[in-house]
Coordinates of C-alpha atoms in Angstrom, one line a residue:
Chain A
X1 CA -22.9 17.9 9.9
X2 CA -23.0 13.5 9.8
X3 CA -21.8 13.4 6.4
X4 CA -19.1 16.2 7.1
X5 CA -17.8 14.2 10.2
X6 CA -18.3 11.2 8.0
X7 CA -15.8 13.1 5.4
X8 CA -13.4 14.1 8.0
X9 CA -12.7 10.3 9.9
X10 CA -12.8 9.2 5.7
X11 CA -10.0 11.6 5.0
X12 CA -8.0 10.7 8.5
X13 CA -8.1 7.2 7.1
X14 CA -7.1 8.2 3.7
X15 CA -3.7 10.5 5.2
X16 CA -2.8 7.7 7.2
X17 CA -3.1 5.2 4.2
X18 CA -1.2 7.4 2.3
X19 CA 1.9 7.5 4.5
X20 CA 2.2 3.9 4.6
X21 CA 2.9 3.7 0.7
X22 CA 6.6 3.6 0.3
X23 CA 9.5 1.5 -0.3
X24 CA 12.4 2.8 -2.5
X25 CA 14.8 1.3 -3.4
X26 CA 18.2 2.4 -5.4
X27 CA 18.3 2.3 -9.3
X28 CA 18.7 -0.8 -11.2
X29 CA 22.0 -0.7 -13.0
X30 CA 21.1 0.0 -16.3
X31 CA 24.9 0.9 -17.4
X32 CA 26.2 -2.4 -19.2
X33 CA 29.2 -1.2 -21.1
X34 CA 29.4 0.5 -24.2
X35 CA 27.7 -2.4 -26.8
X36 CA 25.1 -2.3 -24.4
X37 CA 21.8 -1.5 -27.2
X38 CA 20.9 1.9 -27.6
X39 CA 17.3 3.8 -26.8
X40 CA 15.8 4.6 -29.9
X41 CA 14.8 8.8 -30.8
X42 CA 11.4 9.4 -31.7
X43 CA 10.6 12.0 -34.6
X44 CA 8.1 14.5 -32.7
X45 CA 5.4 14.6 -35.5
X46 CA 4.6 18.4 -36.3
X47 CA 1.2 19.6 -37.6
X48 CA -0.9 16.9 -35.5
X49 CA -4.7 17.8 -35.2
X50 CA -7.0 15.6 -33.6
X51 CA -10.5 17.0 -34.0
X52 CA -13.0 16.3 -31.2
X53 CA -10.5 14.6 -28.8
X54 CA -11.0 17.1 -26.0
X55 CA -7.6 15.8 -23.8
X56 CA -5.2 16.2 -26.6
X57 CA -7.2 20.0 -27.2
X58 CA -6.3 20.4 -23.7
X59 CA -3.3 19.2 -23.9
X60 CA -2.2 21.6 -26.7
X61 CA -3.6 24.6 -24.6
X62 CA -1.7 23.2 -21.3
X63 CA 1.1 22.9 -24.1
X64 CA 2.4 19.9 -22.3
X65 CA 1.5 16.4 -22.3
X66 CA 0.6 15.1 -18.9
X67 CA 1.3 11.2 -19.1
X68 CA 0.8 9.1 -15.9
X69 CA 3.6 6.0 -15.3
X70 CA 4.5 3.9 -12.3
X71 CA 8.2 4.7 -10.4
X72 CA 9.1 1.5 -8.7
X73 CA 9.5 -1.6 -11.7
X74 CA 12.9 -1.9 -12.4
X75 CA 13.4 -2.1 -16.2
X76 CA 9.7 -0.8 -16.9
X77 CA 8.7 2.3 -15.5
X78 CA 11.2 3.5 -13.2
X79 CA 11.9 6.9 -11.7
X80 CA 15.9 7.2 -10.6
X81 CA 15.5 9.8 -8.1
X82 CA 19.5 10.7 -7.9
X83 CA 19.3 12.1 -11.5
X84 CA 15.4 13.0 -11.1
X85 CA 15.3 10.9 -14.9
X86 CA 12.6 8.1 -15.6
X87 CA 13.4 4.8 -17.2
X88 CA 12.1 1.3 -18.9
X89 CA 10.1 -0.1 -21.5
X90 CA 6.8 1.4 -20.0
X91 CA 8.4 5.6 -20.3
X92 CA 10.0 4.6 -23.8
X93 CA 6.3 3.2 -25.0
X94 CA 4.8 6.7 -23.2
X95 CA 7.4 8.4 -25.5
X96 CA 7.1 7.0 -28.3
X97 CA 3.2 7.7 -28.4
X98 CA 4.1 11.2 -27.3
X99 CA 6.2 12.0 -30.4
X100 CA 3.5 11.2 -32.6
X101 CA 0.7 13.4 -30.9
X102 CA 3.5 16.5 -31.2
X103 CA 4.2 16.9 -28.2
X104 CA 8.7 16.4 -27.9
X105 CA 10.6 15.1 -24.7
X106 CA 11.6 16.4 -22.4
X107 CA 10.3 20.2 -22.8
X108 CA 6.6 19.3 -23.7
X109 CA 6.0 16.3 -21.8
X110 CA 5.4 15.8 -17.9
X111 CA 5.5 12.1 -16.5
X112 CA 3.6 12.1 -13.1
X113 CA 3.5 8.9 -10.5
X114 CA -0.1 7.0 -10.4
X115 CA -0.4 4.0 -8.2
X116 CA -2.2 1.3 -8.9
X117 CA -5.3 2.1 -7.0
X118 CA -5.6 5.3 -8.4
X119 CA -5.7 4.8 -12.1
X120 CA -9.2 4.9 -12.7
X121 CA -9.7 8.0 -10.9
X122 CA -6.5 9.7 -12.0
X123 CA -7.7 9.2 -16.0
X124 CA -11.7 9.6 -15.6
X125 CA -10.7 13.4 -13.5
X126 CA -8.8 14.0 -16.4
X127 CA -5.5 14.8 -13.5
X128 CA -3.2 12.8 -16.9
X129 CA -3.6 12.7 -20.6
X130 CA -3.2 8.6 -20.6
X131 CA -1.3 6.2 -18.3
X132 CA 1.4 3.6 -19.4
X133 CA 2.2 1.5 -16.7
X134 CA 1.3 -2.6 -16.6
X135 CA -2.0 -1.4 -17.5
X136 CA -4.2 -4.9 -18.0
X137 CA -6.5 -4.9 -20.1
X138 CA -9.6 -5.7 -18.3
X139 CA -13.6 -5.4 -18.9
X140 CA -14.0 -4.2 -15.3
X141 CA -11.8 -1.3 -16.1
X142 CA -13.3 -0.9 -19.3
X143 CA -16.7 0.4 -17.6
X144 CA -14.4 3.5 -16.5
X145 CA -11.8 3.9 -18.8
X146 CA -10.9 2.9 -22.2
X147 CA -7.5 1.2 -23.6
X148 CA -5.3 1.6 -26.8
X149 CA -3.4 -1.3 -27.5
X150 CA -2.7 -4.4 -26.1
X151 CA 1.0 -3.1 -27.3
X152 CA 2.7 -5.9 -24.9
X153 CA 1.4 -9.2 -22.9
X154 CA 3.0 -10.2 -19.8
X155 CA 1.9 -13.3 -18.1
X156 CA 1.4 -14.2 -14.6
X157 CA 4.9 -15.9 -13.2
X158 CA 7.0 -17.2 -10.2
X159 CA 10.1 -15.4 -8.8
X160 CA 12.1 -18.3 -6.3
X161 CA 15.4 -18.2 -4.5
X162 CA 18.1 -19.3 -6.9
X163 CA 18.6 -22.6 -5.4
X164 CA 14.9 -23.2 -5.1
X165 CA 14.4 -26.7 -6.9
X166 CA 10.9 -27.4 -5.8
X167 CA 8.2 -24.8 -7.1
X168 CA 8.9 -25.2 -10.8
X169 CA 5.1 -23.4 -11.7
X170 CA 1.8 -22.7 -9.9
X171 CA 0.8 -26.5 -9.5
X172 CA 4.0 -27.0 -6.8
X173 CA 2.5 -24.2 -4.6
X174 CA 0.5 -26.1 -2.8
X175 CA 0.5 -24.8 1.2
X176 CA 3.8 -23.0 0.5
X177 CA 4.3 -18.9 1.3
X178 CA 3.7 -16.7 -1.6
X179 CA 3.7 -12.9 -1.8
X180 CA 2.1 -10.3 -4.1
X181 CA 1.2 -6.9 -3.9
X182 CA -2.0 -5.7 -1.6
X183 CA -5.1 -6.6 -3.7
X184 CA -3.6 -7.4 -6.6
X185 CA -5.3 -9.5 -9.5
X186 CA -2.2 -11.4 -9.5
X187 CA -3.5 -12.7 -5.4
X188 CA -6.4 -13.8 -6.4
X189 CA -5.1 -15.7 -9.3
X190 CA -2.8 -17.9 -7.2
X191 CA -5.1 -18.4 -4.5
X192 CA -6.6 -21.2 -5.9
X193 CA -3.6 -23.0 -6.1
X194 CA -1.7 -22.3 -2.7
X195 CA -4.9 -23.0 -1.5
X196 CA -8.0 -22.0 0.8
X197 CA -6.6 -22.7 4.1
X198 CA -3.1 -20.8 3.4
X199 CA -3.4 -16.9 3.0
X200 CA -1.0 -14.7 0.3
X201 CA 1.2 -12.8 2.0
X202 CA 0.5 -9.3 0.9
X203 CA 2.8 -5.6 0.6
X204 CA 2.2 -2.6 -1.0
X205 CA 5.3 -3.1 -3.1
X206 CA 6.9 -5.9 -4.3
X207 CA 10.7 -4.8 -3.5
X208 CA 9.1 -5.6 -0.1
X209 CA 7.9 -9.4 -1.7
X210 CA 11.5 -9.1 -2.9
X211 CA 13.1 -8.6 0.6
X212 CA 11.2 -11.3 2.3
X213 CA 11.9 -13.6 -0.3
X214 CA 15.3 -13.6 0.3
X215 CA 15.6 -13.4 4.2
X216 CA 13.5 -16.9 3.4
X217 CA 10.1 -16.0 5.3
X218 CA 8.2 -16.9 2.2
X219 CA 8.8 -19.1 -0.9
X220 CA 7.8 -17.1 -4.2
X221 CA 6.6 -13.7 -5.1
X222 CA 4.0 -14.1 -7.9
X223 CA 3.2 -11.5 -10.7
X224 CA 3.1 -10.7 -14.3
X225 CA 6.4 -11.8 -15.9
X226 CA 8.0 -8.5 -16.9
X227 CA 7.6 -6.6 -13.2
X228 CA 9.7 -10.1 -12.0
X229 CA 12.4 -9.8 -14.7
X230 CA 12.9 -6.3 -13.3
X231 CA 13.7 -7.4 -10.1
X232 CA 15.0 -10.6 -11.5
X233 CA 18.0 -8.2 -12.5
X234 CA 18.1 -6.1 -9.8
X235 CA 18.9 -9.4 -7.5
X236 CA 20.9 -11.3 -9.7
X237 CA 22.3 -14.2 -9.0
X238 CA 19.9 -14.4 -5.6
X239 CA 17.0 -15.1 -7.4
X240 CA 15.4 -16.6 -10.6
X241 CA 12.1 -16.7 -12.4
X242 CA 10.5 -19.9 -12.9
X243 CA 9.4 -19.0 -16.1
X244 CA 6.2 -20.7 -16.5
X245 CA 3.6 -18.0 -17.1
X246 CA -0.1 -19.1 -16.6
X247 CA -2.1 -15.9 -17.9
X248 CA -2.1 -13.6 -20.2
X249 CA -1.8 -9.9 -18.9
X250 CA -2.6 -7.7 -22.4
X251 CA -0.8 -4.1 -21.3
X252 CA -2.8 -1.5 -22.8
X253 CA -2.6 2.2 -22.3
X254 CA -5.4 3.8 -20.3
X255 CA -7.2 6.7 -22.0
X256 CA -10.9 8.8 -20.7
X257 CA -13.3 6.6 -21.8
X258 CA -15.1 9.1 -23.8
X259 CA -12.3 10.3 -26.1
X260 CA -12.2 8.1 -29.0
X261 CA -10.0 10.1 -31.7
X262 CA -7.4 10.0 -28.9
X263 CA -7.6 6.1 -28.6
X264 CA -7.3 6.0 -32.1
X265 CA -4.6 8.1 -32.8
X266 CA -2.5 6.4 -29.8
X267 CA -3.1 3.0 -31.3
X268 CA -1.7 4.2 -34.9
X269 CA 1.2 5.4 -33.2
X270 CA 1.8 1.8 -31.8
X271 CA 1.4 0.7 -34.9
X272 CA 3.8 2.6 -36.2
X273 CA 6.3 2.4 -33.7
X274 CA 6.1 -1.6 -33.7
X275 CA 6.4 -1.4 -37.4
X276 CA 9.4 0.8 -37.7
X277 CA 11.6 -1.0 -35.3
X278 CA 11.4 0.9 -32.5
X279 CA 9.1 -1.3 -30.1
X280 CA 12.3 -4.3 -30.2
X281 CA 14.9 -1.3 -29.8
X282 CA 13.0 0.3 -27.2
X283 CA 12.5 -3.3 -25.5
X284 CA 15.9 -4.1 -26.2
X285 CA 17.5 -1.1 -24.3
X286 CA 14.9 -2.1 -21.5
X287 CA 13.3 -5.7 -20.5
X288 CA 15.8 -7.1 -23.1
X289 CA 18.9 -6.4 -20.4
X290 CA 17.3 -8.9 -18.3
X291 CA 18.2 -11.3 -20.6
X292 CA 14.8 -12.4 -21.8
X293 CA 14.5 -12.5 -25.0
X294 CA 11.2 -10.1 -26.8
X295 CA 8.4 -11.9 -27.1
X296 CA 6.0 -11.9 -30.6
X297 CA 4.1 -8.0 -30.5
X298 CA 0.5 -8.9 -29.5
X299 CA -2.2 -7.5 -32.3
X300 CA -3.8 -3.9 -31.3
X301 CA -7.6 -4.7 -30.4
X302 CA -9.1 -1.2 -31.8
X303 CA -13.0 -0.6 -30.2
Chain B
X1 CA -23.2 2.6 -3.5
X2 CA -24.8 -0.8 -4.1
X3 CA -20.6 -2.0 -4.6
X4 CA -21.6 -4.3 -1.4
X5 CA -23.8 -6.7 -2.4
X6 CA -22.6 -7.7 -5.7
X7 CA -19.9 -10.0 -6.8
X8 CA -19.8 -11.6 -3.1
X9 CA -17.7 -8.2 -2.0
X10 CA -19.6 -8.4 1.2
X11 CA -17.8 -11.1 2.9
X12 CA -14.7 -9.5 1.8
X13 CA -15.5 -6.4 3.7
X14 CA -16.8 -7.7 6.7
X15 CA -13.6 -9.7 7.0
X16 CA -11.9 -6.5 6.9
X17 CA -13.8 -5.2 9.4
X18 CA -14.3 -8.2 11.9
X19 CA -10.2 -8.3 11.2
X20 CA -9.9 -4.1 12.2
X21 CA -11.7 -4.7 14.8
X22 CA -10.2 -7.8 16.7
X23 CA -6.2 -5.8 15.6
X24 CA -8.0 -3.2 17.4
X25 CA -9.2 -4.9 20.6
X26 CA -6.2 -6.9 21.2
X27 CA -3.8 -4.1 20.4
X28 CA -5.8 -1.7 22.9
X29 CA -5.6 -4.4 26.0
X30 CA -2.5 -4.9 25.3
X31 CA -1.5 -1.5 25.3
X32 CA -3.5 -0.1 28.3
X33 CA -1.1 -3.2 30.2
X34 CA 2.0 -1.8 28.3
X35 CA 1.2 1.9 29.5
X36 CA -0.1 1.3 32.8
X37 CA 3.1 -1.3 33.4
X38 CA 5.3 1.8 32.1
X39 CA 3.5 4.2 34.0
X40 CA 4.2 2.1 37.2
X41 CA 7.8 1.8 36.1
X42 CA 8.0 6.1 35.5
X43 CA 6.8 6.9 39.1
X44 CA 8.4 3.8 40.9
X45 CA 11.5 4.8 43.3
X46 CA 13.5 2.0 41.1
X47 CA 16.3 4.1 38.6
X48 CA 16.4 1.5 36.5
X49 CA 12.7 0.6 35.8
X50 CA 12.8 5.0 35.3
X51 CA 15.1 4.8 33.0
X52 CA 13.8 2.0 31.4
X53 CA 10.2 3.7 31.1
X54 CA 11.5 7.1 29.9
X55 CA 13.4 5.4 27.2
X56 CA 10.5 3.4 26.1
X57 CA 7.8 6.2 26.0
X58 CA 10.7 8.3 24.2
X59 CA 11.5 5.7 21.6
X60 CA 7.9 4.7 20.6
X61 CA 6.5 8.2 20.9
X62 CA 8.7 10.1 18.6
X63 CA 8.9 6.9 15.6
X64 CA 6.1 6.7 12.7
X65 CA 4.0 4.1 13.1
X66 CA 4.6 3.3 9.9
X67 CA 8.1 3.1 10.1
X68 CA 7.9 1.2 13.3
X69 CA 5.7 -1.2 11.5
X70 CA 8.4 -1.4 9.1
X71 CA 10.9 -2.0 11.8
X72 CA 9.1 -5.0 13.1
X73 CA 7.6 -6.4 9.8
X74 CA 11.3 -6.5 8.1
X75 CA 13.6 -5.8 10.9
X76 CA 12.8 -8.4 13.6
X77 CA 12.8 -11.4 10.8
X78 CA 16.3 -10.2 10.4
X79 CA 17.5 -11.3 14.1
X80 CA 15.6 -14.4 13.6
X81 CA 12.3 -13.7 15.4
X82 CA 9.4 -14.5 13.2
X83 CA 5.9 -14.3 13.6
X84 CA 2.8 -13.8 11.4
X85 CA 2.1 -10.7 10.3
X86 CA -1.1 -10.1 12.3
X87 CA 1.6 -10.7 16.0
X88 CA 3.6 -8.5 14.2
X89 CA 1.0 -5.8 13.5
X90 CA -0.6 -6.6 17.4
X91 CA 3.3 -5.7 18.5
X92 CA 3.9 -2.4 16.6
X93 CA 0.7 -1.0 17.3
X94 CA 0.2 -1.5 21.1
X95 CA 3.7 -0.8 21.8
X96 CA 3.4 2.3 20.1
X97 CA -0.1 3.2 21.9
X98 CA 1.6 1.9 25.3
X99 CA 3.9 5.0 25.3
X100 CA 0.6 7.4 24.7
X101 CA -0.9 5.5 27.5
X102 CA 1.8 5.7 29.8
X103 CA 2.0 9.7 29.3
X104 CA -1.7 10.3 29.9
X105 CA -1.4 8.0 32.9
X106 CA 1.2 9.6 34.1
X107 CA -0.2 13.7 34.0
X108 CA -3.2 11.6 35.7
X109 CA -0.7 10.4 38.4
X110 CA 0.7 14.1 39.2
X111 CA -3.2 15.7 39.9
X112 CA -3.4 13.4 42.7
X113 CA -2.4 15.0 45.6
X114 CA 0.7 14.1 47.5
X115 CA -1.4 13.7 50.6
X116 CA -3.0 11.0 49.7
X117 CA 0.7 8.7 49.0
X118 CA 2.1 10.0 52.3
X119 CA -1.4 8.9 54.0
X120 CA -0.9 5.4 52.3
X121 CA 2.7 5.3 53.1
X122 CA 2.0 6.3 57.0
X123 CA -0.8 3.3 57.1
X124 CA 2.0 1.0 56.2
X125 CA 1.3 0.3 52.3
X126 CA 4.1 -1.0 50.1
X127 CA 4.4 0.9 47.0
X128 CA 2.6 -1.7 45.2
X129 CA 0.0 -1.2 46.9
X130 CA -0.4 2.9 47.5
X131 CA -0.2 2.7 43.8
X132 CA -2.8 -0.2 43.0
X133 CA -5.1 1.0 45.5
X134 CA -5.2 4.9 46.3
X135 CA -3.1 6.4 43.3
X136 CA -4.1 4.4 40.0
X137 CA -8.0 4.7 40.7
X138 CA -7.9 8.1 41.4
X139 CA -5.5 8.9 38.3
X140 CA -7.3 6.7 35.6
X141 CA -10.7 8.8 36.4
X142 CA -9.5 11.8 36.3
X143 CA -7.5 10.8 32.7
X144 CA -10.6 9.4 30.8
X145 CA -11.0 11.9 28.1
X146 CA -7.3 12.5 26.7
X147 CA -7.5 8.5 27.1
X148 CA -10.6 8.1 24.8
X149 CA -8.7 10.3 22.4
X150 CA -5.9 7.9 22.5
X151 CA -8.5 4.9 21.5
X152 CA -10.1 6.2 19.3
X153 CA -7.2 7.2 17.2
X154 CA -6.1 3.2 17.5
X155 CA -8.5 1.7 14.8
X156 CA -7.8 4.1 13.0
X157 CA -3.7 4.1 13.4
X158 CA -4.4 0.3 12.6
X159 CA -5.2 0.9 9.1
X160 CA -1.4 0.7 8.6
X161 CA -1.3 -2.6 9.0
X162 CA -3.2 -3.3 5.9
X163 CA -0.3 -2.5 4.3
X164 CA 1.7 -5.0 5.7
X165 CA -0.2 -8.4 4.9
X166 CA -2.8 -7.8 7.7
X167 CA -6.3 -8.3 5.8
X168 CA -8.3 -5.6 7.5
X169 CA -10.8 -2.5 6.2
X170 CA -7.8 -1.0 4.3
X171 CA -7.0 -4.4 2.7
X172 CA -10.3 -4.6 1.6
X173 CA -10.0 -0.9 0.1
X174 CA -7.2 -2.3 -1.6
X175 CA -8.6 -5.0 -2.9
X176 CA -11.8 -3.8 -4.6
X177 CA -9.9 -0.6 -5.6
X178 CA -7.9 -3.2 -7.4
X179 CA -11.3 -5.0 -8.9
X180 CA -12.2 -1.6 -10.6
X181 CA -14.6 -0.3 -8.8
X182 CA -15.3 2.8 -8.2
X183 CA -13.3 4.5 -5.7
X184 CA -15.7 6.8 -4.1
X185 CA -18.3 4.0 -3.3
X186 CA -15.2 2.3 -1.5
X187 CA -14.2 4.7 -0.2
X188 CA -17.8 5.4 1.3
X189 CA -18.1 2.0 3.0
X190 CA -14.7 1.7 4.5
X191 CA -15.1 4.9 5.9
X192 CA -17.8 4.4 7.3
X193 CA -17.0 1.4 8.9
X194 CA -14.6 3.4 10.4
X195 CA -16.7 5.7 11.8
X196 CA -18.4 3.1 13.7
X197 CA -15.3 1.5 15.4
X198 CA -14.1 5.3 16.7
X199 CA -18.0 6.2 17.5
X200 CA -18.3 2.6 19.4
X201 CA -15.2 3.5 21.3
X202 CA -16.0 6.9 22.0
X203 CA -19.7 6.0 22.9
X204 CA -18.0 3.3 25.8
X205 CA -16.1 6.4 26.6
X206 CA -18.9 8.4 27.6
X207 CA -20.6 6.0 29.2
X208 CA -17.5 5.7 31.4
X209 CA -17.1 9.2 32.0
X210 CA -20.5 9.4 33.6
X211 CA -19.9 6.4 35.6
X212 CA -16.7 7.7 37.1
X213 CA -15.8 11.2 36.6
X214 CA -14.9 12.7 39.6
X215 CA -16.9 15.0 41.4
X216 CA -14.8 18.5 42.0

């Protein structure tokens, strides 16, 4: 009886939690003329068998690919609601890996929305296949789940107002308002430099960072590079990036821990991918529109 | 289960929890002034303060909370009022209990008997004062449980504000969720705490109840 009225106030908090995750906003405008560069096609591999990797049998039974991704980075891993389609570097990486497993897009693979918090428990449940979404690589994580790649590193940056002349890195932060996303590594990373007596500002997104950036309540929104090109874009001419990155955020994708043919076979088809061109087409057609150029392909780490 | 008392997590969570618990406290005075204010305002031979309390109680009862918290968190900052986020959390929440109050108040008001008002009113009380001294103790007795409902749904209602920069017991959740730990042992704790604001509340509740029910 306690621990079922222990479950009940547990799940009242949880509904309530739930609800207060939002924050849409509309679809960066991808659409840059005709010469803009073109989205690579994957050749779906046929005749794939991976022995003894029990999510890809599963897969194969399901006879679709279940692949977790994030819906609100602009440029990354985006879900466009008004055409119900999902785009960025992060889907065309999930792709990519899903052509050479045998599984082909659209009809055989399924993208579903995982937030942050819920990685761990979405892969170790077994609720998606593997998850592609600014996934850093980190040895806390890797007690639950386990990583192919790193197949991109991002590192932790500023995003100022445009006329914003005096935070030129993380050193000129000190006592100034900066805002992350709730909980986020990239808090307490900058802590230490706003310093102790000045808290981070923290949302559950950072479109609403974004919005408080530019009604001037706080100074800079700090996280990994790539999520601030994104927005970067979306805002332009409003804001800038500093671009001074201070860490290096290895993006891996997150796989069951257990399942080590899968790992394998997901970190060949990075290889391959990044070998045949497709990784700079596939970032070009994405991140790239931002106007940054692609930086060097980090070396797969293989456990 | 041990999640607690490693990595110096403990004086993250009890941050979160004295935090949750002062949001609660302040938000709950406040709001018991709010409703009882509107309640006066609802009965009071004044149209204008009516109007004004009916509008109020409409408004805040029928929005989220959550999108009342968005309201305030993005929306006031917009007409130039800015405060931190914890005023702005202490705003939506007890003006958005207020309205509960005010109803509960209110049904409380109508169960005391007309008798009693016109037996003020033929002593020579003011309004002010039928209502401060014969009507309001004999309503907020007979209104104590669906009020305890009301506060012990606050802390909990105030986990919201963890999602707007207001480091409390969802914060923390956040945070270690963040960290990589596991979810259910978070999950555990948080709830828990939880548990022991509403049971705290509910507890003073009963206490009160005995102390002042009215006899029938």
């Amino acid at each position: 009886m306690r621990t079922r009225r222990t479950i009940a106030a547990a799940l009242s908090v949880l509904a309530l939690t739930a609800v207060a995750a939002c924050g849409k906003d509309g679809s960066p405008n991808a659409a840059a003329g005709d010469n803009a560069p073109k989205l690579p096609t994957y050749q779906v591999k046929t005749d794939v068998k991976l022995d003894g990797s029990k999510t890809w049998a599963a897969a194969k039974s399901r006879g679709k690919l279940i692949i977790g991704a994030k819906a609100d980075q602009p440029y990354l891993g985006f879900e466009d609601l008004s055409t119900n389609t999902r785009n960025g570097f992060d889907i065309e990486i999930a792709k990519m890996i899903a052509a050479d497993l045998g599984f082909s897009y659209p009809s055989q693979v399924e993208f579903k929305t995982v937030v942050s918090a819920n990685r761990e428990n979405a892969i170790s449940q077994g609720q998606i296949d593997y998850y592609v979404g600014t996934y850093t690589i980190n040895p806390k994580r890797k007690e639950s789940v386990s990583f192919a790649g790193p197949y991109f590193v991002a590192g932790q940056d500023l995003l100022v107002r445009k006329d914003n002349t005096d935070i030129t890195g993380p050193d000129s932060l000190k006592g100034k308002n900066v805002c992350s996303v709730t909980g986020s590594t990239s808090v307490k990373q900058i802590q230490p430099y706003v310093g102790a007596d000045k808290k981070v500002t923290q949302y559950d997104t950072y479109a609403q960072c974004v919005d408080k950036l530019l009604t001037n309540e706080i100074d800079a929104v700090t996280t990994d590079d790539a999520i601030l090109m994104g927005y970067g874009a979306k805002n332009a001419g409003k804001t800038k990036v500093v671009g001074k990155p201070f860490s290096k955020e290895p993006y891996g994708v997150g796989l069951n821990k257990d399942d080590q043919v899968l790992r394998n076979a997901i970190s060949d088809a990075l290889k391959a991918h990044e070998d045949n061109g497709d990784w700079k087409k596939a970032y070009d057609a994405t991140l790239g529109l931002s106007g940054a150029t692609a930086p060097a392909i980090p070396a797969l780490e293989r456990y | 289960m041990g999640i607690l008392f490693e990595d110096g997590n403990f004086a993250l969570f009890r941050d979160g929890f004295l935090q949750t618990v002062e949001l609660s406290a302040i938000s709950a005075l406040l709001a018991l002034l709010i409703g009882t204010l509107l309640a006066a305002f609802r009965v009071s031979p004044v149209p204008a303060l009516r109007a004004f309390g009916t509008v109020w109680v409409n408004v805040f009862r029928n929005t989220p909370l959550t999108v009342l918290f968005f309201a305030v968190v993005f929306g006031l900052p917009r007409l130039d009022v800015h405060f931190d986020n914890f005023t702005f959390a202490v705003i939506a929440l007890s003006a958005y209990t207020g309205s509960f109050v005010c109803e509960v108040l209110r049904s409380g008001i109508n169960t005391v008997p007309m008798g009693q008002a016109e037996a003020a009113r033929s002593l020579g009380m003011t309004f002010g004062q039928t209502l401060r001294l014969i009507i309001l103790p004999q309503a907020a007795r007979t209104v104590l449980s669906p009020m305890s409902s009301i506060f012990i749904a606050l802390p909990r209602n105030s986990a919201i504000a963890g999602a707007f920069s207001v480091s409390d017991l969802y914060f923390t959740q956040m945070t270690l969720t963040d960290r990589g730990y596991a979810i259910f042992a978070i999950f555990f704790w948080v709830a828990l705490a939880y548990l022991a604001v509403s049971a705290t509340v509910a507890l003073l509740f009963r206490y009160l109840e005995t102390r002042l029910e009215v006899a029938r």
